[in-house]
Structure formats: structure tokens, C-alpha cells
Amino acid sequence: MIKICSTEDVPKGTAISADVDGTQIAIVHGEDDAFYAVYDECSHAAVALSEGEVDGCTLECWLHGSRFDLRTGEPTGLPATEPVPVYPVEVRDGDIYVSLTPSNGVTR
Ligand code: FES
């Protein structure tokens, strides 16, 4: 697991972008209070998901409005049809750690 940042760097309901060993990852603080990590690019076009809106435990792409479930990476609506990679997250002593092996088996 790779240390990313402090939990305080990602207030509830927001997302940041982090370069993790050359992979852009969106670190998200869901409205369910959990932290999530997904590949920071929409599966529909090359748009950073971290610049979208957090809604519950989904992240909405700002360009065409597909929402991605942060637990499964699956889009909940069109136009995206493919899931995005989801990465395991751990919080230890107030810091966020991420593994680069996708938990949903989706590679980019
Ligand atoms: S680029 Fe994300 S939904 Fe189209």
C-alpha cells in the first residue's frame, strides 16, 4: 500500500487527484464517510473524474453526467458503459493508503 495524503486533505463530499507511481487516481471522500480510490479518467472519454461531483458513494463525470459507483466502478447511467478501475483504500493513523491492484479486476 502506498501512502497518499492525510484524511484531512479530502473533506467529505470532495475528490482530489493523486499521481500514484505514475497512475492518476481520484481519492474520494464519499458522503457515506468512507474513502474510495478510482482511476482518474472517465471510461467514456479522457476526462478527470476527480473534477466531478461526489454524490453519495458515486462520482459524477462533469462532461456528460455518467455516475460511477465508487464501490464497484460501474457506471449507473449512460453515456459511459464500461466500469473504471477501483483501488483498495486503507486509513491508518489519519492517513490514506492505496494499492495499485484494482479490487474490481478492471484494468485500464
Ligand atoms: S466523458 Fe465522462 S460521461 Fe462522457
mmCIF file of N, CA and C and ligand atoms in Angstrom:
data_model
loop_
_atom_site.group_PDB
_atom_site.id
_atom_site.type_symbol
_atom_site.label_atom_id
_atom_site.label_comp_id
_atom_site.label_asym_id
_atom_site.label_seq_id
_atom_site.Cartn_x
_atom_site.Cartn_y
_atom_site.Cartn_z
ATOM 1 N N MET A 1 0.850 -1.198 0.000
ATOM 2 C CA MET A 1 0.000 0.000 0.000
ATOM 3 C C MET A 1 0.886 1.249 0.000
ATOM 4 N N ILE A 2 0.427 2.247 -0.714
ATOM 5 C CA ILE A 2 1.213 3.473 -0.874
ATOM 6 C C ILE A 2 0.491 4.612 -0.167
ATOM 7 N N LYS A 3 1.249 5.342 0.652
ATOM 8 C CA LYS A 3 0.656 6.454 1.388
ATOM 9 C C LYS A 3 0.399 7.621 0.434
ATOM 10 N N ILE A 4 -0.823 8.173 0.511
ATOM 11 C CA ILE A 4 -1.207 9.233 -0.427
ATOM 12 C C ILE A 4 -1.229 10.600 0.260
ATOM 13 N N CYS A 5 -2.008 10.723 1.311
ATOM 14 C CA CYS A 5 -2.186 12.019 1.960
ATOM 15 C C CYS A 5 -2.917 11.798 3.271
ATOM 16 N N SER A 6 -3.174 12.880 3.953
ATOM 17 C CA SER A 6 -3.935 12.817 5.193
ATOM 18 C C SER A 6 -5.434 12.823 4.864
ATOM 19 N N THR A 7 -6.233 12.219 5.719
ATOM 20 C CA THR A 7 -7.684 12.250 5.508
ATOM 21 C C THR A 7 -8.199 13.691 5.511
ATOM 22 N N GLU A 8 -7.488 14.574 6.210
ATOM 23 C CA GLU A 8 -7.924 15.973 6.276
ATOM 24 C C GLU A 8 -7.760 16.701 4.946
ATOM 25 N N ASP A 9 -6.971 16.129 4.049
ATOM 26 C CA ASP A 9 -6.781 16.756 2.737
ATOM 27 C C ASP A 9 -7.977 16.522 1.824
ATOM 28 N N VAL A 10 -8.869 15.616 2.211
ATOM 29 C CA VAL A 10 -10.013 15.279 1.352
ATOM 30 C C VAL A 10 -11.298 15.398 2.176
ATOM 31 N N PRO A 11 -11.842 16.613 2.277
ATOM 32 C CA PRO A 11 -13.074 16.788 3.063
ATOM 33 C C PRO A 11 -14.230 15.955 2.494
ATOM 34 N N LYS A 12 -15.159 15.627 3.374
ATOM 35 C CA LYS A 12 -16.310 14.821 2.973
ATOM 36 C C LYS A 12 -17.027 15.441 1.772
ATOM 37 N N GLY A 13 -17.348 14.597 0.789
ATOM 38 C CA GLY A 13 -18.078 15.085 -0.382
ATOM 39 C C GLY A 13 -17.178 15.676 -1.453
ATOM 40 N N THR A 14 -15.847 15.464 -1.312
ATOM 41 C CA THR A 14 -14.946 16.007 -2.325
ATOM 42 C C THR A 14 -14.009 14.912 -2.840
ATOM 43 N N ALA A 15 -13.291 15.255 -3.908
ATOM 44 C CA ALA A 15 -12.322 14.340 -4.503
ATOM 45 C C ALA A 15 -11.058 15.112 -4.849
ATOM 46 N N ILE A 16 -9.922 14.431 -4.764
ATOM 47 C CA ILE A 16 -8.671 15.031 -5.226
ATOM 48 C C ILE A 16 -8.034 14.068 -6.216
ATOM 49 N N SER A 17 -7.080 14.578 -6.972
ATOM 50 C CA SER A 17 -6.343 13.739 -7.904
ATOM 51 C C SER A 17 -4.949 13.520 -7.346
ATOM 52 N N ALA A 18 -4.460 12.281 -7.426
ATOM 53 C CA ALA A 18 -3.121 11.977 -6.929
ATOM 54 C C ALA A 18 -2.375 11.148 -7.968
ATOM 55 N N ASP A 19 -1.109 11.461 -8.141
ATOM 56 C CA ASP A 19 -0.255 10.664 -9.012
ATOM 57 C C ASP A 19 0.371 9.584 -8.128
ATOM 58 N N VAL A 20 -0.038 8.336 -8.349
ATOM 59 C CA VAL A 20 0.475 7.237 -7.537
ATOM 60 C C VAL A 20 1.383 6.385 -8.418
ATOM 61 N N ASP A 21 2.664 6.575 -8.282
ATOM 62 C CA ASP A 21 3.639 5.853 -9.109
ATOM 63 C C ASP A 21 3.294 5.938 -10.599
ATOM 64 N N GLY A 22 2.871 7.121 -11.050
ATOM 65 C CA GLY A 22 2.595 7.324 -12.471
ATOM 66 C C GLY A 22 1.164 7.028 -12.888
ATOM 67 N N THR A 23 0.321 6.588 -11.949
ATOM 68 C CA THR A 23 -1.089 6.352 -12.255
ATOM 69 C C THR A 23 -1.921 7.452 -11.606
ATOM 70 N N GLN A 24 -2.749 8.135 -12.409
ATOM 71 C CA GLN A 24 -3.607 9.179 -11.840
ATOM 72 C C GLN A 24 -4.809 8.525 -11.158
ATOM 73 N N ILE A 25 -4.963 8.821 -9.889
ATOM 74 C CA ILE A 25 -6.037 8.210 -9.117
ATOM 75 C C ILE A 25 -6.863 9.292 -8.436
ATOM 76 N N ALA A 26 -8.177 9.131 -8.513
ATOM 77 C CA ALA A 26 -9.077 10.031 -7.790
ATOM 78 C C ALA A 26 -9.302 9.455 -6.398
ATOM 79 N N ILE A 27 -8.947 10.233 -5.387
ATOM 80 C CA ILE A 27 -9.201 9.846 -3.998
ATOM 81 C C ILE A 27 -10.474 10.578 -3.584
ATOM 82 N N VAL A 28 -11.469 9.825 -3.145
ATOM 83 C CA VAL A 28 -12.791 10.400 -2.907
ATOM 84 C C VAL A 28 -13.230 10.150 -1.466
ATOM 85 N N HIS A 29 -13.773 11.183 -0.857
ATOM 86 C CA HIS A 29 -14.384 11.048 0.464
ATOM 87 C C HIS A 29 -15.898 11.052 0.241
ATOM 88 N N GLY A 30 -16.475 9.858 0.241
ATOM 89 C CA GLY A 30 -17.891 9.726 -0.059
ATOM 90 C C GLY A 30 -18.770 10.332 1.020
ATOM 91 N N GLU A 31 -20.023 10.572 0.656
ATOM 92 C CA GLU A 31 -20.963 11.126 1.630
ATOM 93 C C GLU A 31 -21.394 10.075 2.642
ATOM 94 N N ASP A 32 -20.969 8.813 2.421
ATOM 95 C CA ASP A 32 -21.185 7.768 3.417
ATOM 96 C C ASP A 32 -20.028 7.739 4.405
ATOM 97 N N ASP A 33 -19.102 8.731 4.287
ATOM 98 C CA ASP A 33 -17.955 8.886 5.178
ATOM 99 C C ASP A 33 -16.776 7.970 4.858
ATOM 100 N N ALA A 34 -16.917 7.094 3.873
ATOM 101 C CA ALA A 34 -15.810 6.201 3.522
ATOM 102 C C ALA A 34 -14.931 6.861 2.463
ATOM 103 N N PHE A 35 -13.679 6.392 2.398
ATOM 104 C CA PHE A 35 -12.757 6.873 1.374
ATOM 105 C C PHE A 35 -12.667 5.838 0.263
ATOM 106 N N TYR A 36 -12.592 6.335 -0.975
ATOM 107 C CA TYR A 36 -12.530 5.470 -2.147
ATOM 108 C C TYR A 36 -11.421 5.950 -3.071
ATOM 109 N N ALA A 37 -10.960 5.012 -3.925
ATOM 110 C CA ALA A 37 -9.969 5.374 -4.936
ATOM 111 C C ALA A 37 -10.380 4.725 -6.253
ATOM 112 N N VAL A 38 -10.453 5.540 -7.299
ATOM 113 C CA VAL A 38 -10.750 5.015 -8.640
ATOM 114 C C VAL A 38 -9.770 5.638 -9.617
ATOM 115 N N TYR A 39 -9.597 4.966 -10.755
ATOM 116 C CA TYR A 39 -8.749 5.527 -11.798
ATOM 117 C C TYR A 39 -9.349 6.859 -12.227
ATOM 118 N N ASP A 40 -8.470 7.883 -12.315
ATOM 119 C CA ASP A 40 -8.980 9.236 -12.507
ATOM 120 C C ASP A 40 -9.210 9.573 -13.975
ATOM 121 N N GLU A 41 -9.928 8.683 -14.640
ATOM 122 C CA GLU A 41 -10.315 9.028 -16.008
ATOM 123 C C GLU A 41 -11.628 8.327 -16.317
ATOM 124 N N CYS A 42 -12.567 9.085 -16.847
ATOM 125 C CA CYS A 42 -13.862 8.537 -17.236
ATOM 126 C C CYS A 42 -13.648 7.439 -18.272
ATOM 127 N N SER A 43 -14.499 6.400 -18.259
ATOM 128 C CA SER A 43 -14.365 5.322 -19.250
ATOM 129 C C SER A 43 -15.008 5.715 -20.570
ATOM 130 N N HIS A 44 -15.620 6.886 -20.633
ATOM 131 C CA HIS A 44 -16.284 7.355 -21.858
ATOM 132 C C HIS A 44 -15.352 8.228 -22.696
ATOM 133 N N ALA A 45 -14.640 9.132 -22.059
ATOM 134 C CA ALA A 45 -13.665 9.975 -22.752
ATOM 135 C C ALA A 45 -12.608 10.383 -21.733
ATOM 136 N N ALA A 46 -11.536 10.992 -22.215
ATOM 137 C CA ALA A 46 -10.402 11.302 -21.347
ATOM 138 C C ALA A 46 -10.664 12.545 -20.509
ATOM 139 N N VAL A 47 -11.491 12.353 -19.489
ATOM 140 C CA VAL A 47 -11.878 13.444 -18.603
ATOM 141 C C VAL A 47 -11.582 13.008 -17.169
ATOM 142 N N ALA A 48 -11.023 13.920 -16.375
ATOM 143 C CA ALA A 48 -10.678 13.586 -14.991
ATOM 144 C C ALA A 48 -11.936 13.487 -14.131
ATOM 145 N N LEU A 49 -12.179 12.305 -13.579
ATOM 146 C CA LEU A 49 -13.351 12.130 -12.711
ATOM 147 C C LEU A 49 -13.225 12.924 -11.419
ATOM 148 N N SER A 50 -11.978 13.180 -10.985
ATOM 149 C CA SER A 50 -11.782 13.912 -9.727
ATOM 150 C C SER A 50 -12.321 15.336 -9.817
ATOM 151 N N GLU A 51 -12.580 15.826 -11.032
ATOM 152 C CA GLU A 51 -13.131 17.179 -11.177
ATOM 153 C C GLU A 51 -14.658 17.159 -11.188
ATOM 154 N N GLY A 52 -15.233 15.966 -11.012
ATOM 155 C CA GLY A 52 -16.687 15.864 -11.000
ATOM 156 C C GLY A 52 -17.248 15.996 -9.598
ATOM 157 N N GLU A 53 -18.549 15.726 -9.487
ATOM 158 C CA GLU A 53 -19.258 15.886 -8.228
ATOM 159 C C GLU A 53 -19.388 14.561 -7.493
ATOM 160 N N VAL A 54 -19.182 14.606 -6.182
ATOM 161 C CA VAL A 54 -19.435 13.435 -5.357
ATOM 162 C C VAL A 54 -20.915 13.457 -4.978
ATOM 163 N N ASP A 55 -21.574 12.307 -5.147
ATOM 164 C CA ASP A 55 -22.986 12.225 -4.772
ATOM 165 C C ASP A 55 -23.187 10.874 -4.085
ATOM 166 N N GLY A 56 -23.381 10.892 -2.781
ATOM 167 C CA GLY A 56 -23.486 9.638 -2.035
ATOM 168 C C GLY A 56 -22.189 8.871 -2.158
ATOM 169 N N CYS A 57 -22.250 7.626 -2.631
ATOM 170 C CA CYS A 57 -20.995 6.922 -2.937
ATOM 171 C C CYS A 57 -20.843 6.757 -4.437
ATOM 172 N N THR A 58 -21.153 7.838 -5.158
ATOM 173 C CA THR A 58 -20.864 7.863 -6.591
ATOM 174 C C THR A 58 -20.078 9.128 -6.911
ATOM 175 N N LEU A 59 -19.405 9.054 -8.058
ATOM 176 C CA LEU A 59 -18.665 10.207 -8.559
ATOM 177 C C LEU A 59 -19.194 10.475 -9.963
ATOM 178 N N GLU A 60 -19.630 11.697 -10.183
ATOM 179 C CA GLU A 60 -20.268 12.034 -11.457
ATOM 180 C C GLU A 60 -19.268 12.702 -12.391
ATOM 181 N N CYS A 61 -19.216 12.213 -13.626
ATOM 182 C CA CYS A 61 -18.367 12.836 -14.636
ATOM 183 C C CYS A 61 -18.970 14.178 -15.015
ATOM 184 N N TRP A 62 -18.145 15.227 -15.008
ATOM 185 C CA TRP A 62 -18.696 16.570 -15.245
ATOM 186 C C TRP A 62 -19.040 16.800 -16.713
ATOM 187 N N LEU A 63 -18.487 15.966 -17.618
ATOM 188 C CA LEU A 63 -18.700 16.268 -19.037
ATOM 189 C C LEU A 63 -20.083 15.829 -19.539
ATOM 190 N N HIS A 64 -20.432 14.560 -19.330
ATOM 191 C CA HIS A 64 -21.732 14.088 -19.833
ATOM 192 C C HIS A 64 -22.599 13.488 -18.743
ATOM 193 N N GLY A 65 -22.134 13.533 -17.505
ATOM 194 C CA GLY A 65 -23.015 13.180 -16.399
ATOM 195 C C GLY A 65 -23.145 11.716 -16.018
ATOM 196 N N SER A 66 -22.311 10.824 -16.594
ATOM 197 C CA SER A 66 -22.357 9.442 -16.097
ATOM 198 C C SER A 66 -21.867 9.436 -14.658
ATOM 199 N N ARG A 67 -22.508 8.605 -13.838
ATOM 200 C CA ARG A 67 -22.059 8.459 -12.450
ATOM 201 C C ARG A 67 -21.437 7.100 -12.268
ATOM 202 N N PHE A 68 -20.341 7.058 -11.520
ATOM 203 C CA PHE A 68 -19.651 5.795 -11.266
ATOM 204 C C PHE A 68 -19.795 5.425 -9.802
ATOM 205 N N ASP A 69 -20.230 4.186 -9.570
ATOM 206 C CA ASP A 69 -20.325 3.681 -8.203
ATOM 207 C C ASP A 69 -18.907 3.464 -7.687
ATOM 208 N N LEU A 70 -18.563 4.114 -6.578
ATOM 209 C CA LEU A 70 -17.188 4.076 -6.079
ATOM 210 C C LEU A 70 -16.817 2.724 -5.485
ATOM 211 N N ARG A 71 -17.807 1.879 -5.227
ATOM 212 C CA ARG A 71 -17.533 0.552 -4.656
ATOM 213 C C ARG A 71 -17.244 -0.465 -5.744
ATOM 214 N N THR A 72 -17.898 -0.295 -6.910
ATOM 215 C CA THR A 72 -17.762 -1.289 -7.976
ATOM 216 C C THR A 72 -17.105 -0.733 -9.232
ATOM 217 N N GLY A 73 -17.064 0.591 -9.380
ATOM 218 C CA GLY A 73 -16.550 1.214 -10.593
ATOM 219 C C GLY A 73 -17.546 1.238 -11.727
ATOM 220 N N GLU A 74 -18.721 0.650 -11.534
ATOM 221 C CA GLU A 74 -19.717 0.554 -12.611
ATOM 222 C C GLU A 74 -20.420 1.896 -12.812
ATOM 223 N N PRO A 75 -20.645 2.268 -14.083
ATOM 224 C CA PRO A 75 -21.448 3.459 -14.327
ATOM 225 C C PRO A 75 -22.911 3.152 -14.003
ATOM 226 N N THR A 76 -23.600 4.098 -13.387
ATOM 227 C CA THR A 76 -25.011 3.870 -13.057
ATOM 228 C C THR A 76 -25.906 4.446 -14.140
ATOM 229 N N GLY A 77 -25.310 5.108 -15.123
ATOM 230 C CA GLY A 77 -26.117 5.648 -16.215
ATOM 231 C C GLY A 77 -25.264 5.989 -17.415
ATOM 232 N N LEU A 78 -25.909 6.130 -18.556
ATOM 233 C CA LEU A 78 -25.218 6.464 -19.805
ATOM 234 C C LEU A 78 -24.694 7.901 -19.744
ATOM 235 N N PRO A 79 -23.739 8.267 -20.620
ATOM 236 C CA PRO A 79 -23.289 7.512 -21.798
ATOM 237 C C PRO A 79 -22.160 6.505 -21.528
ATOM 238 N N ALA A 80 -21.524 6.534 -20.373
ATOM 239 C CA ALA A 80 -20.462 5.549 -20.121
ATOM 240 C C ALA A 80 -21.095 4.163 -19.937
ATOM 241 N N THR A 81 -20.442 3.137 -20.451
ATOM 242 C CA THR A 81 -20.964 1.768 -20.293
ATOM 243 C C THR A 81 -19.941 0.851 -19.637
ATOM 244 N N GLU A 82 -18.671 1.289 -19.600
ATOM 245 C CA GLU A 82 -17.611 0.443 -19.037
ATOM 246 C C GLU A 82 -17.265 0.912 -17.634
ATOM 247 N N PRO A 83 -16.936 -0.040 -16.740
ATOM 248 C CA PRO A 83 -16.508 0.359 -15.394
ATOM 249 C C PRO A 83 -15.108 0.976 -15.400
ATOM 250 N N VAL A 84 -14.796 1.716 -14.354
ATOM 251 C CA VAL A 84 -13.437 2.232 -14.164
ATOM 252 C C VAL A 84 -12.751 1.383 -13.086
ATOM 253 N N PRO A 85 -11.415 1.290 -13.120
ATOM 254 C CA PRO A 85 -10.714 0.539 -12.067
ATOM 255 C C PRO A 85 -10.959 1.153 -10.683
ATOM 256 N N VAL A 86 -11.188 0.270 -9.704
ATOM 257 C CA VAL A 86 -11.345 0.686 -8.306
ATOM 258 C C VAL A 86 -10.153 0.122 -7.531
ATOM 259 N N TYR A 87 -9.558 0.943 -6.685
ATOM 260 C CA TYR A 87 -8.366 0.513 -5.936
ATOM 261 C C TYR A 87 -8.679 0.416 -4.444
ATOM 262 N N PRO A 88 -8.085 -0.593 -3.790
ATOM 263 C CA PRO A 88 -8.303 -0.739 -2.344
ATOM 264 C C PRO A 88 -7.729 0.457 -1.576
ATOM 265 N N VAL A 89 -8.457 0.900 -0.564
ATOM 266 C CA VAL A 89 -8.053 2.030 0.274
ATOM 267 C C VAL A 89 -8.005 1.576 1.718
ATOM 268 N N GLU A 90 -7.017 2.067 2.437
ATOM 269 C CA GLU A 90 -6.950 1.825 3.872
ATOM 270 C C GLU A 90 -6.652 3.140 4.561
ATOM 271 N N VAL A 91 -7.273 3.371 5.707
ATOM 272 C CA VAL A 91 -6.954 4.545 6.506
ATOM 273 C C VAL A 91 -6.239 4.070 7.756
ATOM 274 N N ARG A 92 -5.014 4.594 7.944
ATOM 275 C CA ARG A 92 -4.224 4.241 9.127
ATOM 276 C C ARG A 92 -3.702 5.518 9.759
ATOM 277 N N ASP A 93 -3.972 5.706 11.027
ATOM 278 C CA ASP A 93 -3.486 6.883 11.756
ATOM 279 C C ASP A 93 -3.771 8.187 11.031
ATOM 280 N N GLY A 94 -4.960 8.282 10.433
ATOM 281 C CA GLY A 94 -5.340 9.534 9.779
ATOM 282 C C GLY A 94 -4.739 9.727 8.408
ATOM 283 N N ASP A 95 -4.049 8.705 7.880
ATOM 284 C CA ASP A 95 -3.503 8.806 6.532
ATOM 285 C C ASP A 95 -4.180 7.799 5.610
ATOM 286 N N ILE A 96 -4.252 8.179 4.333
ATOM 287 C CA ILE A 96 -4.900 7.343 3.324
ATOM 288 C C ILE A 96 -3.842 6.576 2.549
ATOM 289 N N TYR A 97 -4.028 5.262 2.448
ATOM 290 C CA TYR A 97 -3.128 4.394 1.693
ATOM 291 C C TYR A 97 -3.934 3.722 0.581
ATOM 292 N N VAL A 98 -3.275 3.549 -0.579
ATOM 293 C CA VAL A 98 -3.944 2.944 -1.726
ATOM 294 C C VAL A 98 -3.061 1.844 -2.290
ATOM 295 N N SER A 99 -3.683 0.772 -2.781
ATOM 296 C CA SER A 99 -2.968 -0.264 -3.510
ATOM 297 C C SER A 99 -3.265 -0.086 -4.984
ATOM 298 N N LEU A 100 -2.272 -0.343 -5.838
ATOM 299 C CA LEU A 100 -2.471 -0.144 -7.276
ATOM 300 C C LEU A 100 -3.028 -1.389 -7.973
ATOM 301 N N THR A 101 -3.403 -2.412 -7.203
ATOM 302 C CA THR A 101 -4.034 -3.592 -7.804
ATOM 303 C C THR A 101 -5.540 -3.421 -7.705
ATOM 304 N N PRO A 102 -6.220 -3.219 -8.840
ATOM 305 C CA PRO A 102 -7.663 -2.935 -8.774
ATOM 306 C C PRO A 102 -8.433 -4.037 -8.058
ATOM 307 N N SER A 103 -9.372 -3.637 -7.218
ATOM 308 C CA SER A 103 -10.156 -4.617 -6.463
ATOM 309 C C SER A 103 -11.321 -5.152 -7.294
ATOM 310 N N ASN A 104 -11.671 -4.459 -8.390
ATOM 311 C CA ASN A 104 -12.793 -4.934 -9.192
ATOM 312 C C ASN A 104 -12.324 -5.626 -10.477
ATOM 313 N N GLY A 105 -11.004 -5.874 -10.573
ATOM 314 C CA GLY A 105 -10.485 -6.626 -11.696
ATOM 315 C C GLY A 105 -10.464 -5.867 -13.007
ATOM 316 N N VAL A 106 -10.791 -4.573 -12.969
ATOM 317 C CA VAL A 106 -10.799 -3.772 -14.197
ATOM 318 C C VAL A 106 -9.432 -3.132 -14.364
ATOM 319 N N THR A 107 -8.819 -3.362 -15.519
ATOM 320 C CA THR A 107 -7.552 -2.692 -15.783
ATOM 321 C C THR A 107 -7.802 -1.616 -16.823
ATOM 322 N N ARG A 108 -6.909 -0.694 -16.916
ATOM 323 C CA ARG A 108 -7.160 0.422 -17.830
ATOM 324 C C ARG A 108 -6.498 0.212 -19.177
HETATM 325 S S1 FES B 1 -16.636 11.856 -20.687
HETATM 326 FE FE1 FES B 1 -17.482 11.094 -18.851
HETATM 327 S S2 FES B 1 -19.530 10.669 -19.390
HETATM 328 FE FE2 FES B 1 -18.663 11.381 -21.254
#
